C-alpha cells in the first residue's frame, strides 16, 4: 500500500491529528510489526578496520540472521570472550589503556553481539593474556568486506518522504501490510484523550494483531526478500 494512502486513512478517522504525529505513528506501527515478525529482511555491508573489535549495529536491526567476512559465512561465537583487546578510556581519569598489539591472524573467525554492537574475533591459540587469564580470541587482524543479513525495519518516513509518489509501506516485504499499519495508527488515535473511544481502539488493535499473525505465518514459510545493501556503519 502506498504510504500516502496509509496517511490518508488515519487522517480520515482523526482529522485533527497533526501530520507529524501521523508519520510518527506509521513509523511506530512498521517497527512494531517488523519487531514481532520476520517479514522484512535487509542486508548491511561495510569494509572492516584492521584489529577493530566492534561495529555499531543500526537501531533498526531486530535480529541477525547471518554474518559473512569476504563472502565466507562465519558462525556465531558460543560462550563469552574473556579478554577485550579494544582500546579503553576511563571517563573518571582519562587514562587510556592502549589496544593490545596483534601480530598474527587466523581464518577461524566468529561474531557475537555486545551492547548494540557486533563483535568480530578470530581464534588464535594463546592470543592474549591479562590478569592471569588467557584468551584464544583476538580482534580480526585483517581488512575485508563484512556483510550482515538481518530481520529489521525499513528507514523511517518523514513528512516529506511519505508524500513521495513511489513511497510504499514495507516496500520489499511479501504481501501488502499497509492496511494493518493504518489500523495501528487509527487505534492509536482512538486512545488519545482528544478522541477517546476505547471500543474503536480495541477493534482496530484486533485488526492489527491479525496482520501480525499473517506476517508471522508468512515469515515461517521461508520467504526472503532481496533486502538492501547499505555501505555504512551498522
PDB file of N, CA, C and O in Angstrom, residues 131-206:
ATOM      1  N   UNK A 131      45.855 -10.346  33.552  1.00  0.00           N
ATOM      2  CA  UNK A 131      45.408 -10.657  34.911  1.00  0.00           C
ATOM      3  C   UNK A 131      45.326 -12.168  35.144  1.00  0.00           C
ATOM      4  O   UNK A 131      44.341 -12.694  35.677  1.00  0.00           O
ATOM      5  N   UNK A 132      46.383 -12.871  34.752  1.00  0.00           N
ATOM      6  CA  UNK A 132      46.498 -14.320  34.937  1.00  0.00           C
ATOM      7  C   UNK A 132      45.447 -15.116  34.165  1.00  0.00           C
ATOM      8  O   UNK A 132      45.206 -16.290  34.462  1.00  0.00           O
ATOM      9  N   UNK A 133      44.818 -14.482  33.186  1.00  0.00           N
ATOM     10  CA  UNK A 133      43.841 -15.152  32.335  1.00  0.00           C
ATOM     11  C   UNK A 133      44.352 -15.174  30.900  1.00  0.00           C
ATOM     12  O   UNK A 133      45.047 -14.257  30.464  1.00  0.00           O
ATOM     13  N   UNK A 134      44.017 -16.231  30.168  1.00  0.00           N
ATOM     14  CA  UNK A 134      44.431 -16.358  28.770  1.00  0.00           C
ATOM     15  C   UNK A 134      43.201 -16.547  27.888  1.00  0.00           C
ATOM     16  O   UNK A 134      42.292 -17.312  28.229  1.00  0.00           O
ATOM     17  N   UNK A 135      43.170 -15.837  26.770  1.00  0.00           N
ATOM     18  CA  UNK A 135      42.076 -15.962  25.812  1.00  0.00           C
ATOM     19  C   UNK A 135      42.616 -16.432  24.475  1.00  0.00           C
ATOM     20  O   UNK A 135      43.700 -16.027  24.051  1.00  0.00           O
ATOM     21  N   UNK A 136      41.867 -17.268  23.824  1.00  0.00           N
ATOM     22  CA  UNK A 136      42.248 -17.750  22.495  1.00  0.00           C
ATOM     23  C   UNK A 136      41.582 -16.943  21.383  1.00  0.00           C
ATOM     24  O   UNK A 136      41.562 -17.372  20.232  1.00  0.00           O
ATOM     25  N   UNK A 137      41.020 -15.786  21.734  1.00  0.00           N
ATOM     26  CA  UNK A 137      40.339 -14.948  20.749  1.00  0.00           C
ATOM     27  C   UNK A 137      40.916 -13.534  20.739  1.00  0.00           C
ATOM     28  O   UNK A 137      41.189 -12.966  21.792  1.00  0.00           O
ATOM     29  N   UNK A 138      41.077 -13.008  19.539  1.00  0.00           N
ATOM     30  CA  UNK A 138      41.553 -11.639  19.356  1.00  0.00           C
ATOM     31  C   UNK A 138      40.708 -10.975  18.270  1.00  0.00           C
ATOM     32  O   UNK A 138      39.993 -11.635  17.519  1.00  0.00           O
ATOM     33  N   UNK A 139      40.778  -9.646  18.193  1.00  0.00           N
ATOM     34  CA  UNK A 139      40.073  -8.938  17.128  1.00  0.00           C
ATOM     35  C   UNK A 139      40.631  -9.372  15.778  1.00  0.00           C
ATOM     36  O   UNK A 139      41.801  -9.742  15.656  1.00  0.00           O
ATOM     37  N   UNK A 140      39.780  -9.337  14.752  1.00  0.00           N
ATOM     38  CA  UNK A 140      40.189  -9.785  13.421  1.00  0.00           C
ATOM     39  C   UNK A 140      41.302  -8.884  12.887  1.00  0.00           C
ATOM     40  O   UNK A 140      41.109  -7.682  12.708  1.00  0.00           O
ATOM     41  N   UNK A 141      42.445  -9.475  12.641  1.00  0.00           N
ATOM     42  CA  UNK A 141      43.625  -8.722  12.213  1.00  0.00           C
ATOM     43  C   UNK A 141      43.708  -8.698  10.687  1.00  0.00           C
ATOM     44  O   UNK A 141      44.717  -9.076  10.091  1.00  0.00           O
ATOM     45  N   UNK A 142      42.619  -8.278  10.048  1.00  0.00           N
ATOM     46  CA  UNK A 142      42.575  -8.230   8.582  1.00  0.00           C
ATOM     47  C   UNK A 142      41.485  -7.255   8.156  1.00  0.00           C
ATOM     48  O   UNK A 142      40.526  -7.015   8.888  1.00  0.00           O
ATOM     49  N   UNK A 143      41.647  -6.707   6.966  1.00  0.00           N
ATOM     50  CA  UNK A 143      40.636  -5.838   6.367  1.00  0.00           C
ATOM     51  C   UNK A 143      39.830  -6.658   5.370  1.00  0.00           C
ATOM     52  O   UNK A 143      40.398  -7.420   4.584  1.00  0.00           O
ATOM     53  N   UNK A 144      38.520  -6.537   5.413  1.00  0.00           N
ATOM     54  CA  UNK A 144      37.686  -7.309   4.491  1.00  0.00           C
ATOM     55  C   UNK A 144      36.276  -6.748   4.435  1.00  0.00           C
ATOM     56  O   UNK A 144      35.943  -5.768   5.101  1.00  0.00           O
ATOM     57  N   UNK A 145      35.438  -7.377   3.631  1.00  0.00           N
ATOM     58  CA  UNK A 145      34.049  -6.968   3.477  1.00  0.00           C
ATOM     59  C   UNK A 145      33.189  -7.716   4.485  1.00  0.00           C
ATOM     60  O   UNK A 145      33.098  -8.936   4.451  1.00  0.00           O
ATOM     61  N   UNK A 146      32.571  -6.959   5.365  1.00  0.00           N
ATOM     62  CA  UNK A 146      31.681  -7.516   6.374  1.00  0.00           C
ATOM     63  C   UNK A 146      30.240  -7.304   5.915  1.00  0.00           C
ATOM     64  O   UNK A 146      29.841  -6.194   5.580  1.00  0.00           O
ATOM     65  N   UNK A 147      29.486  -8.396   5.897  1.00  0.00           N
ATOM     66  CA  UNK A 147      28.088  -8.307   5.458  1.00  0.00           C
ATOM     67  C   UNK A 147      27.197  -8.993   6.490  1.00  0.00           C
ATOM     68  O   UNK A 147      27.490 -10.087   6.953  1.00  0.00           O
ATOM     69  N   UNK A 148      26.096  -8.304   6.828  1.00  0.00           N
ATOM     70  CA  UNK A 148      25.156  -8.831   7.812  1.00  0.00           C
ATOM     71  C   UNK A 148      23.778  -8.949   7.182  1.00  0.00           C
ATOM     72  O   UNK A 148      23.267  -7.979   6.616  1.00  0.00           O
ATOM     73  N   UNK A 149      23.175 -10.122   7.300  1.00  0.00           N
ATOM     74  CA  UNK A 149      21.790 -10.304   6.877  1.00  0.00           C
ATOM     75  C   UNK A 149      20.919 -10.284   8.116  1.00  0.00           C
ATOM     76  O   UNK A 149      21.216 -10.972   9.101  1.00  0.00           O
ATOM     77  N   UNK A 150      19.857  -9.488   8.091  1.00  0.00           N
ATOM     78  CA  UNK A 150      19.077  -9.247   9.300  1.00  0.00           C
ATOM     79  C   UNK A 150      17.574  -9.299   9.067  1.00  0.00           C
ATOM     80  O   UNK A 150      17.086  -9.158   7.948  1.00  0.00           O
ATOM     81  N   UNK A 151      16.862  -9.480  10.176  1.00  0.00           N
ATOM     82  CA  UNK A 151      15.460  -9.101  10.255  1.00  0.00           C
ATOM     83  C   UNK A 151      15.463  -7.704  10.847  1.00  0.00           C
ATOM     84  O   UNK A 151      16.051  -7.486  11.923  1.00  0.00           O
ATOM     85  N   UNK A 152      14.848  -6.766  10.176  1.00  0.00           N
ATOM     86  CA  UNK A 152      14.943  -5.385  10.612  1.00  0.00           C
ATOM     87  C   UNK A 152      13.706  -4.604  10.197  1.00  0.00           C
ATOM     88  O   UNK A 152      12.731  -5.175   9.698  1.00  0.00           O
ATOM     89  N   UNK A 153      13.754  -3.302  10.420  1.00  0.00           N
ATOM     90  CA  UNK A 153      12.709  -2.386   9.964  1.00  0.00           C
ATOM     91  C   UNK A 153      13.291  -1.467   8.907  1.00  0.00           C
ATOM     92  O   UNK A 153      14.482  -1.136   8.960  1.00  0.00           O
ATOM     93  N   UNK A 154      12.479  -1.023   7.955  1.00  0.00           N
ATOM     94  CA  UNK A 154      12.977  -0.059   6.967  1.00  0.00           C
ATOM     95  C   UNK A 154      13.203   1.305   7.599  1.00  0.00           C
ATOM     96  O   UNK A 154      12.785   1.558   8.735  1.00  0.00           O
ATOM     97  N   UNK A 155      13.852   2.183   6.867  1.00  0.00           N
ATOM     98  CA  UNK A 155      14.101   3.541   7.349  1.00  0.00           C
ATOM     99  C   UNK A 155      12.782   4.261   7.619  1.00  0.00           C
ATOM    100  O   UNK A 155      11.769   4.023   6.951  1.00  0.00           O
ATOM    101  N   UNK A 156      12.788   5.146   8.605  1.00  0.00           N
ATOM    102  CA  UNK A 156      11.591   5.898   8.954  1.00  0.00           C
ATOM    103  C   UNK A 156      11.155   6.828   7.830  1.00  0.00           C
ATOM    104  O   UNK A 156      11.986   7.378   7.097  1.00  0.00           O
ATOM    105  N   UNK A 157       9.850   7.025   7.736  1.00  0.00           N
ATOM    106  CA  UNK A 157       9.314   8.054   6.856  1.00  0.00           C
ATOM    107  C   UNK A 157       9.452   9.419   7.527  1.00  0.00           C
ATOM    108  O   UNK A 157       9.524   9.518   8.753  1.00  0.00           O
ATOM    109  N   UNK A 158       9.458  10.464   6.715  1.00  0.00           N
ATOM    110  CA  UNK A 158       9.340  11.833   7.187  1.00  0.00           C
ATOM    111  C   UNK A 158       8.104  12.433   6.533  1.00  0.00           C
ATOM    112  O   UNK A 158       7.493  11.814   5.646  1.00  0.00           O
ATOM    113  N   UNK A 159       7.727  13.635   6.935  1.00  0.00           N
ATOM    114  CA  UNK A 159       6.565  14.270   6.320  1.00  0.00           C
ATOM    115  C   UNK A 159       6.808  14.529   4.836  1.00  0.00           C
ATOM    116  O   UNK A 159       5.857  14.663   4.058  1.00  0.00           O
ATOM    117  N   UNK A 160       8.070  14.573   4.423  1.00  0.00           N
ATOM    118  CA  UNK A 160       8.402  14.786   3.010  1.00  0.00           C
ATOM    119  C   UNK A 160       8.378  13.466   2.254  1.00  0.00           C
ATOM    120  O   UNK A 160       7.713  13.330   1.220  1.00  0.00           O
ATOM    121  N   UNK A 161       9.075  12.459   2.767  1.00  0.00           N
ATOM    122  CA  UNK A 161       9.195  11.193   2.027  1.00  0.00           C
ATOM    123  C   UNK A 161       7.884  10.421   1.972  1.00  0.00           C
ATOM    124  O   UNK A 161       7.661   9.650   1.036  1.00  0.00           O
ATOM    125  N   UNK A 162       7.014  10.617   2.959  1.00  0.00           N
ATOM    126  CA  UNK A 162       5.770   9.861   2.952  1.00  0.00           C
ATOM    127  C   UNK A 162       4.842  10.320   1.829  1.00  0.00           C
ATOM    128  O   UNK A 162       3.950   9.584   1.389  1.00  0.00           O
ATOM    129  N   UNK A 163       5.054  11.546   1.342  1.00  0.00           N
ATOM    130  CA  UNK A 163       4.215  12.083   0.277  1.00  0.00           C
ATOM    131  C   UNK A 163       4.781  11.806  -1.115  1.00  0.00           C
ATOM    132  O   UNK A 163       4.144  12.137  -2.120  1.00  0.00           O
ATOM    133  N   UNK A 164       5.961  11.184  -1.171  1.00  0.00           N
ATOM    134  CA  UNK A 164       6.578  10.892  -2.468  1.00  0.00           C
ATOM    135  C   UNK A 164       5.704   9.919  -3.253  1.00  0.00           C
ATOM    136  O   UNK A 164       5.111   8.999  -2.691  1.00  0.00           O
ATOM    137  N   UNK A 165       5.653  10.109  -4.552  1.00  0.00           N
ATOM    138  CA  UNK A 165       4.746   9.328  -5.410  1.00  0.00           C
ATOM    139  C   UNK A 165       4.984   7.828  -5.305  1.00  0.00           C
ATOM    140  O   UNK A 165       4.042   7.037  -5.309  1.00  0.00           O
ATOM    141  N   UNK A 166       6.230   7.402  -5.225  1.00  0.00           N
ATOM    142  CA  UNK A 166       6.530   5.974  -5.227  1.00  0.00           C
ATOM    143  C   UNK A 166       6.690   5.356  -3.857  1.00  0.00           C
ATOM    144  O   UNK A 166       7.009   4.170  -3.748  1.00  0.00           O
ATOM    145  N   UNK A 167       6.466   6.123  -2.796  1.00  0.00           N
ATOM    146  CA  UNK A 167       6.701   5.622  -1.445  1.00  0.00           C
ATOM    147  C   UNK A 167       5.641   4.611  -1.041  1.00  0.00           C
ATOM    148  O   UNK A 167       4.436   4.874  -1.136  1.00  0.00           O
ATOM    149  N   UNK A 168       6.085   3.434  -0.591  1.00  0.00           N
ATOM    150  CA  UNK A 168       5.184   2.382  -0.136  1.00  0.00           C
ATOM    151  C   UNK A 168       5.583   1.934   1.257  1.00  0.00           C
ATOM    152  O   UNK A 168       6.761   1.989   1.628  1.00  0.00           O
ATOM    153  N   UNK A 169       4.608   1.489   2.016  1.00  0.00           N
ATOM    154  CA  UNK A 169       4.868   0.966   3.352  1.00  0.00           C
ATOM    155  C   UNK A 169       5.398  -0.462   3.234  1.00  0.00           C
ATOM    156  O   UNK A 169       4.810  -1.299   2.548  1.00  0.00           O
ATOM    157  N   UNK A 170       6.524  -0.733   3.887  1.00  0.00           N
ATOM    158  CA  UNK A 170       7.162  -2.043   3.863  1.00  0.00           C
ATOM    159  C   UNK A 170       7.446  -2.506   2.438  1.00  0.00           C
ATOM    160  O   UNK A 170       7.213  -3.666   2.074  1.00  0.00           O
ATOM    161  N   UNK A 171       7.953  -1.606   1.648  1.00  0.00           N
ATOM    162  CA  UNK A 171       8.341  -1.943   0.287  1.00  0.00           C
ATOM    163  C   UNK A 171       9.450  -2.993   0.324  1.00  0.00           C
ATOM    164  O   UNK A 171      10.460  -2.827   0.992  1.00  0.00           O
ATOM    165  N   UNK A 172       9.262  -4.101  -0.376  1.00  0.00           N
ATOM    166  CA  UNK A 172      10.243  -5.184  -0.372  1.00  0.00           C
ATOM    167  C   UNK A 172       9.790  -6.396   0.418  1.00  0.00           C
ATOM    168  O   UNK A 172      10.342  -7.480   0.259  1.00  0.00           O
ATOM    169  N   UNK A 173       8.784  -6.200   1.274  1.00  0.00           N
ATOM    170  CA  UNK A 173       8.233  -7.335   2.010  1.00  0.00           C
ATOM    171  C   UNK A 173       7.152  -8.006   1.177  1.00  0.00           C
ATOM    172  O   UNK A 173       6.470  -7.354   0.387  1.00  0.00           O
ATOM    173  N   UNK A 174       7.011  -9.312   1.340  1.00  0.00           N
ATOM    174  CA  UNK A 174       5.972 -10.027   0.609  1.00  0.00           C
ATOM    175  C   UNK A 174       4.606  -9.680   1.195  1.00  0.00           C
ATOM    176  O   UNK A 174       4.418  -9.661   2.397  1.00  0.00           O
ATOM    177  N   UNK A 175       3.639  -9.413   0.323  1.00  0.00           N
ATOM    178  CA  UNK A 175       2.307  -9.076   0.791  1.00  0.00           C
ATOM    179  C   UNK A 175       2.157  -7.590   1.048  1.00  0.00           C
ATOM    180  O   UNK A 175       3.134  -6.842   1.068  1.00  0.00           O
ATOM    181  N   UNK A 176       0.937  -7.166   1.231  1.00  0.00           N
ATOM    182  CA  UNK A 176       0.628  -5.760   1.471  1.00  0.00           C
ATOM    183  C   UNK A 176       0.143  -5.606   2.904  1.00  0.00           C
ATOM    184  O   UNK A 176      -0.985  -5.957   3.232  1.00  0.00           O
ATOM    185  N   UNK A 177       1.018  -5.095   3.767  1.00  0.00           N
ATOM    186  CA  UNK A 177       0.672  -4.933   5.170  1.00  0.00           C
ATOM    187  C   UNK A 177       0.351  -3.490   5.530  1.00  0.00           C
ATOM    188  O   UNK A 177       0.174  -3.165   6.697  1.00  0.00           O
ATOM    189  N   UNK A 178       0.265  -2.641   4.526  1.00  0.00           N
ATOM    190  CA  UNK A 178      -0.026  -1.237   4.783  1.00  0.00           C
ATOM    191  C   UNK A 178      -1.350  -1.028   5.487  1.00  0.00           C
ATOM    192  O   UNK A 178      -1.472  -0.149   6.349  1.00  0.00           O
ATOM    193  N   UNK A 179      -2.355  -1.842   5.141  1.00  0.00           N
ATOM    194  CA  UNK A 179      -3.677  -1.670   5.751  1.00  0.00           C
ATOM    195  C   UNK A 179      -3.615  -1.931   7.256  1.00  0.00           C
ATOM    196  O   UNK A 179      -4.355  -1.303   8.036  1.00  0.00           O
ATOM    197  N   UNK A 180      -2.722  -2.820   7.687  1.00  0.00           N
ATOM    198  CA  UNK A 180      -2.601  -3.095   9.113  1.00  0.00           C
ATOM    199  C   UNK A 180      -1.832  -1.981   9.823  1.00  0.00           C
ATOM    200  O   UNK A 180      -2.069  -1.738  11.011  1.00  0.00           O
ATOM    201  N   UNK A 181      -0.952  -1.319   9.114  1.00  0.00           N
ATOM    202  CA  UNK A 181      -0.257  -0.168   9.697  1.00  0.00           C
ATOM    203  C   UNK A 181      -1.247   0.973   9.893  1.00  0.00           C
ATOM    204  O   UNK A 181      -1.185   1.702  10.893  1.00  0.00           O
ATOM    205  N   UNK A 182      -2.173   1.134   8.959  1.00  0.00           N
ATOM    206  CA  UNK A 182      -3.209   2.162   9.139  1.00  0.00           C
ATOM    207  C   UNK A 182      -4.090   1.807  10.336  1.00  0.00           C
ATOM    208  O   UNK A 182      -4.492   2.696  11.098  1.00  0.00           O
ATOM    209  N   UNK A 183      -4.379   0.504  10.537  1.00  0.00           N
ATOM    210  CA  UNK A 183      -5.159   0.083  11.705  1.00  0.00           C
ATOM    211  C   UNK A 183      -4.430   0.447  13.003  1.00  0.00           C
ATOM    212  O   UNK A 183      -5.055   0.895  13.972  1.00  0.00           O
ATOM    213  N   UNK A 184      -3.119   0.263  13.005  1.00  0.00           N
ATOM    214  CA  UNK A 184      -2.307   0.607  14.174  1.00  0.00           C
ATOM    215  C   UNK A 184      -2.432   2.102  14.478  1.00  0.00           C
ATOM    216  O   UNK A 184      -2.633   2.504  15.632  1.00  0.00           O
ATOM    217  N   UNK A 185      -2.329   2.917  13.440  1.00  0.00           N
ATOM    218  CA  UNK A 185      -2.418   4.362  13.630  1.00  0.00           C
ATOM    219  C   UNK A 185      -3.803   4.823  14.047  1.00  0.00           C
ATOM    220  O   UNK A 185      -3.943   5.717  14.889  1.00  0.00           O
ATOM    221  N   UNK A 186      -4.834   4.210  13.483  1.00  0.00           N
ATOM    222  CA  UNK A 186      -6.211   4.567  13.836  1.00  0.00           C
ATOM    223  C   UNK A 186      -6.484   4.219  15.302  1.00  0.00           C
ATOM    224  O   UNK A 186      -7.089   5.003  16.048  1.00  0.00           O
ATOM    225  N   UNK A 187      -6.024   3.026  15.721  1.00  0.00           N
ATOM    226  CA  UNK A 187      -6.191   2.619  17.120  1.00  0.00           C
ATOM    227  C   UNK A 187      -5.487   3.595  18.055  1.00  0.00           C
ATOM    228  O   UNK A 187      -6.020   3.962  19.112  1.00  0.00           O
ATOM    229  N   UNK A 188      -4.293   4.027  17.672  1.00  0.00           N
ATOM    230  CA  UNK A 188      -3.542   4.995  18.472  1.00  0.00           C
ATOM    231  C   UNK A 188      -4.362   6.267  18.674  1.00  0.00           C
ATOM    232  O   UNK A 188      -4.440   6.807  19.787  1.00  0.00           O
ATOM    233  N   UNK A 189      -4.976   6.740  17.604  1.00  0.00           N
ATOM    234  CA  UNK A 189      -5.769   7.963  17.697  1.00  0.00           C
ATOM    235  C   UNK A 189      -6.966   7.824  18.605  1.00  0.00           C
ATOM    236  O   UNK A 189      -7.315   8.768  19.337  1.00  0.00           O
ATOM    237  N   UNK A 190      -7.582   6.641  18.622  1.00  0.00           N
ATOM    238  CA  UNK A 190      -8.767   6.435  19.460  1.00  0.00           C
ATOM    239  C   UNK A 190      -8.420   6.227  20.923  1.00  0.00           C
ATOM    240  O   UNK A 190      -9.318   6.174  21.767  1.00  0.00           O
ATOM    241  N   UNK A 191      -7.145   6.100  21.239  1.00  0.00           N
ATOM    242  CA  UNK A 191      -6.722   6.057  22.639  1.00  0.00           C
ATOM    243  C   UNK A 191      -6.215   7.413  23.114  1.00  0.00           C
ATOM    244  O   UNK A 191      -5.851   7.568  24.276  1.00  0.00           O
ATOM    245  N   UNK A 192      -6.211   8.378  22.230  1.00  0.00           N
ATOM    246  CA  UNK A 192      -5.808   9.729  22.595  1.00  0.00           C
ATOM    247  C   UNK A 192      -6.931  10.405  23.379  1.00  0.00           C
ATOM    248  O   UNK A 192      -8.116  10.248  23.032  1.00  0.00           O
ATOM    249  N   UNK A 193      -6.614  11.152  24.430  1.00  0.00           N
ATOM    250  CA  UNK A 193      -7.657  11.845  25.211  1.00  0.00           C
ATOM    251  C   UNK A 193      -8.531  12.766  24.364  1.00  0.00           C
ATOM    252  O   UNK A 193      -9.706  12.973  24.684  1.00  0.00           O
ATOM    253  N   UNK A 194      -7.986  13.287  23.278  1.00  0.00           N
ATOM    254  CA  UNK A 194      -8.750  14.203  22.432  1.00  0.00           C
ATOM    255  C   UNK A 194      -9.813  13.489  21.602  1.00  0.00           C
ATOM    256  O   UNK A 194     -10.758  14.120  21.123  1.00  0.00           O
ATOM    257  N   UNK A 195      -9.663  12.188  21.410  1.00  0.00           N
ATOM    258  CA  UNK A 195     -10.595  11.459  20.566  1.00  0.00           C
ATOM    259  C   UNK A 195     -10.834  10.056  21.138  1.00  0.00           C
ATOM    260  O   UNK A 195     -10.870   9.065  20.421  1.00  0.00           O
ATOM    261  N   UNK A 196     -10.981   9.983  22.454  1.00  0.00           N
ATOM    262  CA  UNK A 196     -11.038   8.703  23.155  1.00  0.00           C
ATOM    263  C   UNK A 196     -12.282   7.903  22.781  1.00  0.00           C
ATOM    264  O   UNK A 196     -13.412   8.376  22.893  1.00  0.00           O
ATOM    265  N   UNK A 197     -12.030   6.667  22.324  1.00  0.00           N
ATOM    266  CA  UNK A 197     -13.112   5.732  22.011  1.00  0.00           C
ATOM    267  C   UNK A 197     -12.522   4.330  22.148  1.00  0.00           C
ATOM    268  O   UNK A 197     -11.958   3.779  21.202  1.00  0.00           O
ATOM    269  N   UNK A 198     -12.632   3.771  23.334  1.00  0.00           N
ATOM    270  CA  UNK A 198     -11.966   2.502  23.621  1.00  0.00           C
ATOM    271  C   UNK A 198     -12.500   1.355  22.788  1.00  0.00           C
ATOM    272  O   UNK A 198     -11.745   0.451  22.409  1.00  0.00           O
ATOM    273  N   UNK A 199     -13.777   1.377  22.473  1.00  0.00           N
ATOM    274  CA  UNK A 199     -14.347   0.312  21.657  1.00  0.00           C
ATOM    275  C   UNK A 199     -13.739   0.313  20.262  1.00  0.00           C
ATOM    276  O   UNK A 199     -13.358  -0.745  19.739  1.00  0.00           O
ATOM    277  N   UNK A 200     -13.610   1.495  19.669  1.00  0.00           N
ATOM    278  CA  UNK A 200     -12.991   1.605  18.354  1.00  0.00           C
ATOM    279  C   UNK A 200     -11.505   1.269  18.421  1.00  0.00           C
ATOM    280  O   UNK A 200     -10.968   0.616  17.517  1.00  0.00           O
ATOM    281  N   UNK A 201     -10.854   1.697  19.492  1.00  0.00           N
ATOM    282  CA  UNK A 201      -9.429   1.404  19.652  1.00  0.00           C
ATOM    283  C   UNK A 201      -9.192  -0.106  19.689  1.00  0.00           C
ATOM    284  O   UNK A 201      -8.297  -0.625  19.016  1.00  0.00           O
ATOM    285  N   UNK A 202     -10.006  -0.808  20.463  1.00  0.00           N
ATOM    286  CA  UNK A 202      -9.850  -2.263  20.571  1.00  0.00           C
ATOM    287  C   UNK A 202     -10.151  -2.955  19.241  1.00  0.00           C
ATOM    288  O   UNK A 202      -9.509  -3.950  18.890  1.00  0.00           O
ATOM    289  N   UNK A 203     -11.112  -2.446  18.518  1.00  0.00           N
ATOM    290  CA  UNK A 203     -11.458  -3.021  17.221  1.00  0.00           C
ATOM    291  C   UNK A 203     -10.273  -2.941  16.249  1.00  0.00           C
ATOM    292  O   UNK A 203      -9.906  -3.945  15.620  1.00  0.00           O
ATOM    293  N   UNK A 204      -9.670  -1.758  16.147  1.00  0.00           N
ATOM    294  CA  UNK A 204      -8.565  -1.598  15.205  1.00  0.00           C
ATOM    295  C   UNK A 204      -7.285  -2.258  15.707  1.00  0.00           C
ATOM    296  O   UNK A 204      -6.454  -2.702  14.901  1.00  0.00           O
ATOM    297  N   UNK A 205      -7.116  -2.362  17.004  1.00  0.00           N
ATOM    298  CA  UNK A 205      -5.974  -3.110  17.545  1.00  0.00           C
ATOM    299  C   UNK A 205      -6.092  -4.589  17.192  1.00  0.00           C
ATOM    300  O   UNK A 205      -5.085  -5.239  16.878  1.00  0.00           O
ATOM    301  N   UNK A 206      -7.310  -5.112  17.241  1.00  0.00           N
ATOM    302  CA  UNK A 206      -7.527  -6.518  16.860  1.00  0.00           C
ATOM    303  C   UNK A 206      -7.205  -6.735  15.388  1.00  0.00           C
ATOM    304  O   UNK A 206      -6.654  -7.779  15.002  1.00  0.00           O
TER     305      UNK A 206
END
